[in-house]
């Protein structure tokens, strides 16, 4: 938000004398104004000679604030928005689809937690190819560890359509799928912020063009971006982590995206393993799924750790 | 003049209502009920209830149950309250509320009014989400005018303000302390200023509107050695075979909200999800304890 000075041109009421009055109360920006008790401010303005003009200025600032915040929606509006705009996207993994009632829901952030090689990236790749193929939509894929594999996507697409991709004639559907998966290599959290902000701007300006809409955003893995900045005594690392979470949820909600992120596991106390992003991160995802893989049978087990409307503890499994 | 005065006095000492009427009125105006077993907590307008617990401990679930159980008391005027849900975690799922409401209406069994009752309840539920502390403060600052409008539109006179969860911006606020240059010369830290402003705005709202505040707060600093911090530390099969009478009851948490908020809270409820019950369908269970 803006310093008061920058508002002067657009709003003549916020002139230098109003700014001087605000400065005497330590108010230099709109943020400062929000933090201040307005009734106290009005009471002070009353005592001064130019009280009418000052109060007009205060009202002007209030109306600027009023235009900024989110609208107050009632339950019926919300429900309508969910039914109209927040669809469920199939991931292509029967286990997950069965567990989550159809797949990933737009507007929600789903997190996959699991030890190394438990199939997290495979689920991401499979979801990307399924959404691109079945829903004819674009997928934004943020790859943090060079683990994105077009060959694997080709395999998944081939698997579902039952064709071989060696010859030229069958390349049509695969080409389409690969074209609609936009992959970014991202190696630190600031790069991720850049990509996400750019995505937000792009999506906002392209809201009306709906034929090849982005519907799925994947970050594989978000924990490898965030864990390097955590630690130390300062709160900055955690602040960046929570901001990243809010940005993802904002994108999910406003642009109707399903967001899928992965979180690896690290060794915890007493020899057990725990998710790399711990207590504070837990408030970010809507849904948290635990993955584990059975080595002999190659079956992937899914287990709900957290869900807004389902009891945790439900499990399902499938092969990948 | 003399006559007017004596009339005034007479009216003042005259009988307003008899005990029976008063009892009926008090029962009618029974303000709010938390879902059982928390219904024993006596609440009145102006109270600030904080539901505190680790993640996940069904705090949001309890929160959503409050309006549902309130709307259920139609004959006690449960529908006279408007619910304002301020979502700071941005994880609210309206489908959940809708499902629970449908379930409750079906349970009550008055089939004729189903649709109208459902629509009425849903329209009395107002939702707003905020992505940072400033948006939260903006919302609170302008809430008065908007509530005034809703009051007229719905013909209600009291509100239930729910905040999920109050500590959502803790980390972001803590780090913004260092950002603007001018901040350095100020005495108080940024999270404290935000918290003070939030409390002040809510206090103003309470003065004007009769309102109950229910807020959730996640415990983000859990004691290292408690089992709650390692919720996902082992595979499912191991988790359930573990001894469930473990030390879940002794979860240590550290208070992180500034004192302005802490002293503003009148009731504090600790919610702990017992792992033993996680397996069953009815997975929600909480221990109630309060401090007045």
Coordinates of N, CA, C and O in Angstrom, one line a residue, chain B residues 205-272:
Chain B
X205 N -16.6 -2.8 18.1 CA -17.8 -3.5 17.6 C -18.7 -4.0 18.7 O -19.9 -4.0 18.6
X206 N -18.0 -4.5 19.8 CA -18.8 -5.1 20.9 C -19.7 -4.0 21.5 O -20.8 -4.2 22.0
X207 N -19.1 -2.8 21.6 CA -19.8 -1.7 22.2 C -21.1 -1.4 21.4 O -22.1 -1.1 22.0
X208 N -21.0 -1.5 20.1 CA -22.2 -1.1 19.3 C -23.2 -2.2 19.1 O -24.4 -2.0 19.2
X209 N -22.6 -3.4 18.8 CA -23.5 -4.5 18.5 C -23.4 -5.5 19.6 O -22.3 -5.7 20.2
X210 N -24.5 -6.2 19.9 CA -24.3 -7.4 20.8 C -23.7 -8.5 20.0 O -24.3 -8.9 19.0
X211 N -22.7 -9.0 20.5 CA -21.9 -9.9 19.7 C -21.0 -10.8 20.6 O -20.5 -10.5 21.6
X212 N -20.9 -12.1 20.1 CA -20.0 -13.0 20.8 C -18.8 -13.3 19.8 O -19.1 -13.4 18.6
X213 N -17.6 -13.4 20.3 CA -16.5 -13.6 19.5 C -16.0 -15.0 19.8 O -15.7 -15.4 20.9
X214 N -15.8 -15.8 18.8 CA -15.2 -17.1 18.9 C -14.0 -17.2 17.9 O -14.2 -17.0 16.7
X215 N -12.8 -17.4 18.5 CA -11.6 -17.4 17.6 C -10.9 -18.7 17.8 O -10.8 -19.2 18.9
X216 N -10.3 -19.2 16.8 CA -9.4 -20.4 17.0 C -7.9 -19.9 17.0 O -7.6 -18.9 16.4
X217 N -7.1 -20.7 17.6 CA -5.7 -20.3 17.6 C -4.9 -21.6 17.5 O -5.1 -22.5 18.3
X218 N -4.0 -21.7 16.5 CA -3.2 -22.9 16.4 C -2.0 -22.8 17.3 O -1.4 -21.7 17.4
X219 N -1.6 -23.9 18.0 CA -0.4 -23.9 18.7 C 0.7 -24.2 17.7 O 0.8 -25.3 17.2
X220 N 1.6 -23.2 17.4 CA 2.6 -23.5 16.4 C 3.9 -23.8 17.1 O 4.8 -24.3 16.4
X221 N 4.1 -23.5 18.4 CA 5.3 -24.0 19.0 C 4.9 -25.1 19.9 O 4.3 -24.9 21.0
X222 N 5.2 -26.3 19.5 CA 4.9 -27.4 20.3 C 6.1 -27.9 21.0 O 7.2 -27.9 20.4
X223 N 6.0 -28.4 22.2 CA 7.1 -28.9 22.9 C 7.8 -30.0 22.1 O 7.1 -30.9 21.6
X224 N 9.1 -30.0 22.0 CA 9.8 -31.0 21.2 C 9.5 -32.4 21.6 O 9.5 -33.3 20.7
X225 N 9.3 -32.7 22.8 CA 9.2 -34.1 23.2 C 7.8 -34.6 23.3 O 7.5 -35.7 23.6
X226 N 6.8 -33.8 23.0 CA 5.4 -34.3 23.0 C 5.2 -35.0 21.7 O 5.8 -34.8 20.7
X227 N 4.3 -35.9 21.7 CA 4.1 -36.8 20.5 C 3.4 -36.0 19.4 O 3.4 -36.4 18.3
X228 N 2.8 -34.9 19.8 CA 2.0 -34.2 18.8 C 2.8 -33.6 17.7 O 2.4 -33.5 16.5
X229 N 4.1 -33.3 18.0 CA 4.9 -32.7 17.0 C 5.4 -33.7 15.9 O 5.8 -33.3 14.9
X230 N 5.2 -34.9 16.2 CA 5.7 -35.9 15.3 C 4.5 -36.7 14.8 O 4.5 -37.9 14.7
X231 N 3.4 -36.0 14.5 CA 2.2 -36.6 14.1 C 2.3 -37.6 12.9 O 1.7 -38.6 12.9
X232 N 3.2 -37.2 12.0 CA 3.3 -38.1 10.8 C 4.6 -38.8 10.8 O 5.1 -39.0 9.7
X233 N 5.1 -39.1 11.9 CA 6.5 -39.5 11.9 C 6.6 -41.0 11.6 O 7.7 -41.4 11.3
X234 N 5.6 -41.7 11.6 CA 5.7 -43.1 11.2 C 4.6 -43.6 10.3 O 3.6 -42.8 10.1
X235 N 4.7 -44.7 9.8 CA 3.7 -45.2 8.9 C 2.4 -45.5 9.6 O 2.4 -45.8 10.8
X236 N 1.3 -45.5 8.8 CA 0.0 -45.7 9.5 C -0.1 -46.9 10.4 O -0.7 -46.8 11.5
X237 N 0.4 -48.0 9.9 CA 0.2 -49.2 10.7 C 0.8 -49.1 12.0 O 0.3 -49.5 13.1
X238 N 2.0 -48.5 12.1 CA 2.7 -48.3 13.3 C 1.9 -47.3 14.2 O 1.8 -47.5 15.4
X239 N 1.4 -46.3 13.6 CA 0.7 -45.2 14.3 C -0.4 -45.8 15.2 O -0.6 -45.4 16.3
X240 N -1.2 -46.7 14.5 CA -2.4 -47.1 15.2 C -2.1 -48.2 16.3 O -2.9 -48.4 17.2
X241 N -1.0 -48.9 16.1 CA -0.7 -49.9 17.1 C 0.0 -49.3 18.3 O 0.2 -50.0 19.3
X242 N 0.3 -48.0 18.2 CA 1.0 -47.4 19.3 C 0.0 -47.3 20.5 O -1.2 -47.2 20.4
X243 N 0.7 -47.3 21.7 CA -0.1 -47.1 22.9 C -0.8 -45.7 22.9 O -0.1 -44.7 22.9
X244 N -2.1 -45.7 22.9 CA -2.8 -44.5 22.8 C -2.9 -43.7 24.1 O -3.4 -42.6 24.1
X245 N -2.6 -44.4 25.2 CA -2.7 -43.7 26.5 C -1.5 -42.9 26.7 O -1.2 -42.5 27.8
X246 N -0.7 -42.6 25.7 CA 0.5 -41.9 25.8 C 0.4 -40.5 26.4 O -0.6 -40.2 27.0
X247 N 1.3 -39.7 26.2 CA 1.3 -38.4 26.8 C 0.7 -37.3 26.0 O 1.1 -36.1 26.1
X248 N -0.3 -37.6 25.2 CA -1.0 -36.6 24.4 C -1.6 -35.5 25.3 O -1.8 -34.4 24.9
X249 N -2.0 -35.9 26.5 CA -2.7 -35.0 27.4 C -1.8 -33.8 27.8 O -2.2 -32.8 28.3
X250 N -0.5 -34.0 27.7 CA 0.4 -33.1 28.3 C 1.1 -32.2 27.2 O 2.3 -31.9 27.3
X251 N 0.3 -31.9 26.2 CA 0.9 -31.1 25.1 C 1.3 -29.7 25.7 O 0.5 -29.0 26.3
X252 N 2.6 -29.4 25.5 CA 3.1 -28.1 25.9 C 2.9 -27.1 24.8 O 3.3 -27.5 23.7
X253 N 2.4 -26.0 25.1 CA 2.4 -25.0 24.0 C 2.9 -23.7 24.5 O 2.8 -23.4 25.7
X254 N 3.4 -22.9 23.6 CA 3.9 -21.6 24.0 C 3.0 -20.5 23.5 O 2.6 -20.6 22.3
X255 N 2.7 -19.6 24.3 CA 1.8 -18.5 23.9 C 2.6 -17.6 23.0 O 3.7 -17.2 23.3
X256 N 2.1 -17.2 21.9 CA 2.8 -16.3 21.0 C 2.0 -15.1 20.6 O 2.5 -14.1 20.1
X257 N 0.7 -15.0 21.0 CA -0.1 -13.8 20.7 C 0.3 -12.7 21.7 O 0.6 -13.0 22.8
X258 N 0.4 -11.5 21.2 CA 0.7 -10.4 22.1 C -0.3 -10.3 23.2 O -1.4 -10.7 23.2
X259 N 0.2 -9.6 24.3 CA -0.6 -9.6 25.5 C -2.0 -8.9 25.3 O -2.9 -9.2 26.0
X260 N -2.1 -8.0 24.4 CA -3.3 -7.3 24.1 C -4.4 -8.3 23.8 O -5.5 -8.2 24.4
X261 N -4.1 -9.3 23.0 CA -5.1 -10.3 22.7 C -5.3 -11.2 23.8 O -6.4 -11.6 24.2
X262 N -4.2 -11.6 24.4 CA -4.3 -12.6 25.6 C -5.3 -12.1 26.6 O -6.1 -12.8 27.2
X263 N -5.1 -10.8 27.0 CA -6.0 -10.3 28.1 C -7.4 -10.0 27.6 O -8.3 -9.8 28.4
X264 N -7.6 -10.0 26.3 CA -8.9 -9.7 25.7 C -9.8 -11.0 25.8 O -11.0 -10.9 25.9
X265 N -9.1 -12.1 25.8 CA -9.8 -13.4 25.7 C -10.5 -13.7 27.1 O -9.8 -13.5 28.1
X266 N -11.8 -14.0 27.1 CA -12.4 -14.3 28.4 C -12.5 -15.8 28.7 O -12.5 -16.2 29.8
X267 N -12.6 -16.6 27.6 CA -12.7 -18.1 27.8 C -11.7 -18.7 26.9 O -11.6 -18.3 25.7
X268 N -11.1 -19.7 27.4 CA -10.1 -20.4 26.6 C -10.4 -21.9 26.6 O -10.5 -22.5 27.7
X269 N -10.5 -22.5 25.4 CA -10.9 -23.9 25.4 C -9.7 -24.6 24.7 O -9.3 -24.2 23.6
X270 N -9.2 -25.7 25.3 CA -8.1 -26.4 24.7 C -8.7 -27.6 24.0 O -9.4 -28.4 24.5
X271 N -8.4 -27.7 22.7 CA -8.9 -28.8 21.9 C -7.8 -29.8 21.5 O -6.8 -29.4 21.0
X272 N -7.9 -31.0 21.9 CA -6.9 -32.0 21.6 C -7.6 -33.2 20.9 O -8.6 -33.7 21.4

